[in-house]
mmCIF file of N, CA and C in Angstrom:
data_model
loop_
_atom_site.group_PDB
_atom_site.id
_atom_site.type_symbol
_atom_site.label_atom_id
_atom_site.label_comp_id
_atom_site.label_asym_id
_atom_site.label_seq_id
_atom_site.Cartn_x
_atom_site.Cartn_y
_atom_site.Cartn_z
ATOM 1 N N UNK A 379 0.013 14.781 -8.115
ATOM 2 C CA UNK A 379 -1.237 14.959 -8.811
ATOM 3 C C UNK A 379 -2.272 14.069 -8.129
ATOM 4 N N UNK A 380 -3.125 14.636 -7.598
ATOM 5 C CA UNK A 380 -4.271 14.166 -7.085
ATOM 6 C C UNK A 380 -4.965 12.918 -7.712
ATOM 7 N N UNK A 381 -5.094 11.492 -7.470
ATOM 8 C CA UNK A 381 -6.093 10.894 -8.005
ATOM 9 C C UNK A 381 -5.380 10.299 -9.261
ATOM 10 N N UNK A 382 -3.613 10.601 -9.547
ATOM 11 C CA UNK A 382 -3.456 10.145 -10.936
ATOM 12 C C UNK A 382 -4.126 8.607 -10.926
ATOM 13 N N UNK A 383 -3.301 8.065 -10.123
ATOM 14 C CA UNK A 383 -3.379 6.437 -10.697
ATOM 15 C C UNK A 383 -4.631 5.631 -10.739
ATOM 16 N N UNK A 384 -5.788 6.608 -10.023
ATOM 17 C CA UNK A 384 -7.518 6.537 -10.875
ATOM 18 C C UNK A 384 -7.486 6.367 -11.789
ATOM 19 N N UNK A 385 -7.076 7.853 -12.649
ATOM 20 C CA UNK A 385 -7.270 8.311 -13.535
ATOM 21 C C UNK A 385 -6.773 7.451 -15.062
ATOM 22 N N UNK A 386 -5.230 7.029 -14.786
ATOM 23 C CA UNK A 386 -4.635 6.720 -15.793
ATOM 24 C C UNK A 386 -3.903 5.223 -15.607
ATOM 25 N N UNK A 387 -4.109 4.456 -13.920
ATOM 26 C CA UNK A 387 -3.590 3.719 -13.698
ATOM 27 C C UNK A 387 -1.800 3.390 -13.756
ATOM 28 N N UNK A 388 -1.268 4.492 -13.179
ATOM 29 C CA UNK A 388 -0.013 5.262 -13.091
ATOM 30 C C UNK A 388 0.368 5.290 -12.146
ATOM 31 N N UNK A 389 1.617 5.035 -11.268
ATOM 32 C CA UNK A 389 1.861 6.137 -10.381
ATOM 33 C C UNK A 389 2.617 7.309 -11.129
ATOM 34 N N UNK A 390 2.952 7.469 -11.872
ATOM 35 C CA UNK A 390 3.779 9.047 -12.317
ATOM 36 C C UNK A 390 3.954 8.827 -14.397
ATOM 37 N N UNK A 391 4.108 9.950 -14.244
ATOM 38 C CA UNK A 391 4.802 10.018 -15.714
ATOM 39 C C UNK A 391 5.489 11.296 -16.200
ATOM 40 N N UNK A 392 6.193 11.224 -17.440
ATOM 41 C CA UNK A 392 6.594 12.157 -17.708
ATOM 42 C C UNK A 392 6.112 12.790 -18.938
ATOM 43 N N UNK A 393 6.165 14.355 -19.076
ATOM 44 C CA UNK A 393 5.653 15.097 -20.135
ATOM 45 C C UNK A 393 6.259 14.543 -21.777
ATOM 46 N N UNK A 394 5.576 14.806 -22.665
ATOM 47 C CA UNK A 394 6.088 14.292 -24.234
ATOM 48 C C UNK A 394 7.056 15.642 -24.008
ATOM 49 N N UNK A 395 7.121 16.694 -23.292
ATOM 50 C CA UNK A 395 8.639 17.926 -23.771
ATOM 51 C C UNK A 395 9.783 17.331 -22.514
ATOM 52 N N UNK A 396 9.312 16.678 -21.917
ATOM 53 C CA UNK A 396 10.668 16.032 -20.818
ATOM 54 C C UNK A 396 10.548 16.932 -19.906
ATOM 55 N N UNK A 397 9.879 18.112 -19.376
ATOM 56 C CA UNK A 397 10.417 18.739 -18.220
ATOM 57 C C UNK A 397 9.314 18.844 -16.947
ATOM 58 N N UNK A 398 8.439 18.094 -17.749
ATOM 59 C CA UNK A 398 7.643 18.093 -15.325
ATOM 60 C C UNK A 398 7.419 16.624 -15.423
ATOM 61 N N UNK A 399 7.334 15.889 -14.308
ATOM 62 C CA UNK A 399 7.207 14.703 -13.968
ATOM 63 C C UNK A 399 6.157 15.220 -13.000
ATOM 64 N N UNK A 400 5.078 14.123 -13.066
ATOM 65 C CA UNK A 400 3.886 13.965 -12.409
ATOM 66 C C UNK A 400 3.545 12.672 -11.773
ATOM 67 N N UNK A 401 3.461 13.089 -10.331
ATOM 68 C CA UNK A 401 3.291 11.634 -9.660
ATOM 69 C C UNK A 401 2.587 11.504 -8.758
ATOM 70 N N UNK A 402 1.608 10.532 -8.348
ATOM 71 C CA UNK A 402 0.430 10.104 -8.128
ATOM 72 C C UNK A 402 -0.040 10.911 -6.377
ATOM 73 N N UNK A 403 -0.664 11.760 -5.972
ATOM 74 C CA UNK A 403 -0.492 12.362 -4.491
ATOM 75 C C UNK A 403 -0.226 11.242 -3.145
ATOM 76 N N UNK A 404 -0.651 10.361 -3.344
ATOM 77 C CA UNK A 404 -0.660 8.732 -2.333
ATOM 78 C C UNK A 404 0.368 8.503 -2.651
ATOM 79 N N UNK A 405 0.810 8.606 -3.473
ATOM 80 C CA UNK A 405 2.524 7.836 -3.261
ATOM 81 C C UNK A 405 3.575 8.950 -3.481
ATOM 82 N N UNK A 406 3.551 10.087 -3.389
ATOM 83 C CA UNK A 406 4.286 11.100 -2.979
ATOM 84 C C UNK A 406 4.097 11.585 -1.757
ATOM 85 N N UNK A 407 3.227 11.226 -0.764
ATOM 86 C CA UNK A 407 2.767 11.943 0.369
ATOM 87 C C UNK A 407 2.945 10.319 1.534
ATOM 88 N N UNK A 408 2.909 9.219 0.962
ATOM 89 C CA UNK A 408 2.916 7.749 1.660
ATOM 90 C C UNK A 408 3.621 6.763 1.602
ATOM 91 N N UNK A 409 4.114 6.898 0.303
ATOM 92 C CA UNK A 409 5.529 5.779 -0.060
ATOM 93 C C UNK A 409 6.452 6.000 -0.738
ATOM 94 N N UNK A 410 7.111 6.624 0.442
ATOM 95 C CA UNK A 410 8.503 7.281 -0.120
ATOM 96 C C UNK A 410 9.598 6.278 -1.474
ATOM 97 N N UNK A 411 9.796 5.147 -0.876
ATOM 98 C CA UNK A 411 10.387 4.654 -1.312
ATOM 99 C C UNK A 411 9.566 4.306 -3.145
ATOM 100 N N UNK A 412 8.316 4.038 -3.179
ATOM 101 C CA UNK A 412 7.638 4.160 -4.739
ATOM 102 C C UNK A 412 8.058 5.772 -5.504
ATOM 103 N N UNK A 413 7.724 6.467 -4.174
ATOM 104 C CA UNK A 413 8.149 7.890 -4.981
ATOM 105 C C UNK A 413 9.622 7.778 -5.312
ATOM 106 N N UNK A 414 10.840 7.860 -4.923
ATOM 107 C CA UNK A 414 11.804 7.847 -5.286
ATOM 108 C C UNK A 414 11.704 6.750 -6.883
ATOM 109 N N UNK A 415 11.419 5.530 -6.982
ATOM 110 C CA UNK A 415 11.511 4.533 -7.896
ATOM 111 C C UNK A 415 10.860 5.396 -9.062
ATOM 112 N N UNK A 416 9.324 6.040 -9.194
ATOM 113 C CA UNK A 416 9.290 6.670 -9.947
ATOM 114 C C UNK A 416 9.960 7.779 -10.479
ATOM 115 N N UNK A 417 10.206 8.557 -9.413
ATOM 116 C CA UNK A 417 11.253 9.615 -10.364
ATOM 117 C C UNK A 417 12.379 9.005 -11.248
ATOM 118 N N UNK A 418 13.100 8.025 -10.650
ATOM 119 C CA UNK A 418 13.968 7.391 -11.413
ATOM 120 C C UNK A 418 13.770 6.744 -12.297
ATOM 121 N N UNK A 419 12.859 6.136 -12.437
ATOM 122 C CA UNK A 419 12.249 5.981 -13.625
ATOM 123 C C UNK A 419 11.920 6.601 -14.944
ATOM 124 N N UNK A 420 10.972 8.026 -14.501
ATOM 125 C CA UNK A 420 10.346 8.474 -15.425
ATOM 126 C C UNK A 420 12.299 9.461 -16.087
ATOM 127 N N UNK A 421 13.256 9.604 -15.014
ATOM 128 C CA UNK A 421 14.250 10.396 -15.629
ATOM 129 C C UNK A 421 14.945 9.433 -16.428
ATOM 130 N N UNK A 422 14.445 8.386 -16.042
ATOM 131 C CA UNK A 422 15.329 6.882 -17.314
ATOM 132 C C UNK A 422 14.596 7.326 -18.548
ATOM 133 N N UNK A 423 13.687 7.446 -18.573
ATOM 134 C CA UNK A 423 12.730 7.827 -19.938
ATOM 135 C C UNK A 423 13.062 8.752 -20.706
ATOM 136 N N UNK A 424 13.496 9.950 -19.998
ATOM 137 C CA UNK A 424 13.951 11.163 -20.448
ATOM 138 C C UNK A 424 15.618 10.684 -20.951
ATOM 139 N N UNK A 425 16.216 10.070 -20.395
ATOM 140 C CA UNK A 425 17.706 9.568 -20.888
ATOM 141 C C UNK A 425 18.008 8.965 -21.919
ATOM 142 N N UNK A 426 17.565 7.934 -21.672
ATOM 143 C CA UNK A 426 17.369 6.666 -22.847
ATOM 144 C C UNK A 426 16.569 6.566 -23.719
ATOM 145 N N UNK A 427 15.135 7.741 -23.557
ATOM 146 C CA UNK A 427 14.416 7.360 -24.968
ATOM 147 C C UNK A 427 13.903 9.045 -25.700
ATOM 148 N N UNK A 428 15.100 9.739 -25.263
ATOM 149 C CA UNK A 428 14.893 11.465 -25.962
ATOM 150 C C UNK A 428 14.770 11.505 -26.934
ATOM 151 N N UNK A 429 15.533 10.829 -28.007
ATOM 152 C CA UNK A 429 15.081 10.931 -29.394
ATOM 153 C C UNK A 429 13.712 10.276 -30.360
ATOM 154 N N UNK A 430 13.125 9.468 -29.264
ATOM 155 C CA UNK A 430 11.701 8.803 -29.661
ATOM 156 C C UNK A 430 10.969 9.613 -28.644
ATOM 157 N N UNK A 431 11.139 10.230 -27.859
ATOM 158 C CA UNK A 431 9.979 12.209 -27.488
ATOM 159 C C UNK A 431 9.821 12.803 -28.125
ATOM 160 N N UNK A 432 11.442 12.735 -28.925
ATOM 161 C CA UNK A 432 11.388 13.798 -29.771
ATOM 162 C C UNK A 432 10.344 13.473 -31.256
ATOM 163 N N UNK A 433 10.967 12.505 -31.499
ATOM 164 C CA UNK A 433 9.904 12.239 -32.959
ATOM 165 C C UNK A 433 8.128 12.115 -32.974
ATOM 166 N N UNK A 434 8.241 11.308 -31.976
ATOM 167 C CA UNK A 434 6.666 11.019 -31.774
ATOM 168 C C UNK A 434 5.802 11.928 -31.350
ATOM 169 N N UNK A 435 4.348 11.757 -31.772
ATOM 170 C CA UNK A 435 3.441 12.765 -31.034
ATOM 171 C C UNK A 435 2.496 11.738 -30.094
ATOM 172 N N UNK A 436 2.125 12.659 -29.064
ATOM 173 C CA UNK A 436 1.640 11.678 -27.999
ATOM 174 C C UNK A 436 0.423 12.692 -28.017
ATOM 175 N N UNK A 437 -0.379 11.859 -27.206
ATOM 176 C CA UNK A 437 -1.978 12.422 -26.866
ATOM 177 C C UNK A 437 -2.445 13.028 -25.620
ATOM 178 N N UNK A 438 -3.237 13.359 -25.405
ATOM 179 C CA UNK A 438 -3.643 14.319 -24.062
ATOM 180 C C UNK A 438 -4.336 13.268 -23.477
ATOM 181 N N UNK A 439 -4.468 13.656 -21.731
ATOM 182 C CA UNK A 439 -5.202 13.730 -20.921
ATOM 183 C C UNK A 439 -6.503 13.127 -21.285
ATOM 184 N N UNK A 440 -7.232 12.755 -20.431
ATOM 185 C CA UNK A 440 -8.547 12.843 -20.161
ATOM 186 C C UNK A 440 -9.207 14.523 -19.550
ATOM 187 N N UNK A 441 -8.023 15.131 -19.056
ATOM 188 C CA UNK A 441 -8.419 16.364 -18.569
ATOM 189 C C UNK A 441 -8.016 17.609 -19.471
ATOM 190 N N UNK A 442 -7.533 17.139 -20.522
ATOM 191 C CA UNK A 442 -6.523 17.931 -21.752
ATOM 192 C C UNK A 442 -5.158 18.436 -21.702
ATOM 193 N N UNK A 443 -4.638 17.465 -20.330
ATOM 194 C CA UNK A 443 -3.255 18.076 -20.381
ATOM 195 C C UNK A 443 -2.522 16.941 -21.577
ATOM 196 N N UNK A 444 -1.425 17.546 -22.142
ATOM 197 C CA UNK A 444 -1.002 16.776 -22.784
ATOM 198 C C UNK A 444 0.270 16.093 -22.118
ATOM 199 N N UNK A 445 0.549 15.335 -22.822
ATOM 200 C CA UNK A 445 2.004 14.241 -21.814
ATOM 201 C C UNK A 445 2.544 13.308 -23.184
#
């Protein structure tokens, strides 16, 4: 995603439904090794905290995507 970590001060995150991970275009295209750390990351999120995705409601975007 173009410009995330402008935007939201991020390199990546994951959706409130668990299934796309979004990560920052500069560090998917320049630092491999950050890119790898985030994916693993954001799939720790999805592992260890599914049942607080599940309950909670989270908020959108600045652009209206929600996450």
């Amino acid at each position: 995603m173009p410009g995330l970590h402008a935007l939201i001060e991020t390199d990546g995150f994951i959706t409130s439904d668990l299934r796309e991970i979004f990560v920052d275009e500069f560090v998917y295209q320049s630092r491999l090794g950050r890119y790898r750390f985030t994916l693993a990351h954001e799939l720790g999120h999805s592992v260890l905290h599914r049942d607080v995705f599940r309950k909670e409601a989270f908020g959108t975007s600045t652009n209206g995507r929600r996450f």
